[in-house]
Amino acid sequence: MNMIIHRYGSICEPDLIDAFRACGITVIEDCSEVSSKNISPEERIRSFGGLLLTSQAAFAFSVNFFPYISEICEKLHVPYVSLSVDCPVLELFSVSIRNRCNRIFLFDYIQYQRFHPENPDCIFYLPLAANTDRWGKALKDIFTEDKTRYRHDIAFVGSLYKEKSPLSHLPLDGYHRGIADSIINAQSKVPGYSFLEEALPESLVAAIRHNDPSFYHLDGSFTKTDTYVAAHYYLGMELSYKERIRTLQVIGRQFPVDLYTRSDISDLGHIPGIRCRGGVSTHHEMPKVFHYSKINLNITMHSIQSGLSQRIWDVLGCGGFLLSNYQSEIPEYFTIGKDLDCYENMDDLKEKIAFYLSHEDIREEIARNGLEKVQANHTYIHRVCQIMNILFQQKPTV
């Protein structure tokens, strides 16, 4: 069986390609967007459509949803499978999600609840996963100096989101700046429930839109998206940035924290415990950090409202110990305190860090349990099998 995967450079693409091939599927790669980031929409359509016509593919696939791929597949009567790995994704508001060719898989259940009614037979919930084989190989041939280099008490790997948060740079007037700050501060005190969209007044949405020429507008959406964009791409990103800065500052005053990020760290100040290590390569260095650090932090970005971020799966898939903020879907897949642990607030986070740093045996047992559970139930091969079962048990009507 042949399939076509549209590639654009997502770090998840190699893992999914490996999983499809492990299931006996011939993967044909459309790399037009990887080789030419400035490819025109016409060329993109021509390239993918031509490949689809000549390959005799049973279905098309992409990481995240691309409306133009859905439109091509709808016209050619070919099923289109997309696996969402990001949140927010504005393209999900496209009328194209209503096409019958689609099989759209969303990893955040609240996101799924939002979009499922638009195409109930074709939109599904599916959590993310880990490629434990890849991480195992990366850790197999490791040198003694690597163990020393990546052996940290506490590590955090990821963006701080400053570069992804345009809100602070907008020339808003004092009135609208005050409203935005008030909503962000209020939301920071209510973990587990997002009310940003509900709280945003139309005047603030209009002010953000007016002051940012690059304000994202989706042509062909089935509903207005300005409030969604303002909430998640502006206030949500700013909130995520502030939460990460605050969390690192709090623990860095009491514990050593090794921070792997390419973000600007100037707002962290001179916190004595924080040591910035710069960026980390995803497939070679990151698994070593996750595996050898005593405690790996997960601070979920705000726009992921209930789901499990990729970091959760990868830390556990590397055999690392994970201490995460609480997400409502975590108990659906893991036992808190047995496979990983969660913190409720900053005081709880500091108490648990102190406990786990002084109880190596408990920490290592939890890390082993988390790895075993991911290996048994949550690899990309598991996810591909779930996708294929849905795809061929419920054949698309196109």
GROMACS .gro file of C-alpha atoms in nm, residues 7 50 101 164 188 197 203 250 253 308 331:
model
   11
    7ARG     CA    1   0.646   1.735   0.458
   50GLY     CA    2   0.056   1.564  -0.961
  101CYS     CA    3  -1.231   1.296   0.249
  164LYS     CA    4   0.641   3.402   1.973
  188SER     CA    5  -0.282   3.300   3.547
  197GLU     CA    6  -1.186   3.417   2.454
  203SER     CA    7  -1.253   4.674   2.154
  250VAL     CA    8   1.079   3.078   4.156
  253ARG     CA    9   1.616   3.103   4.358
  308LEU     CA   10  -0.053   1.629   2.680
  331PRO     CA   11  -0.487   1.071   3.446
   0.00000   0.00000   0.00000
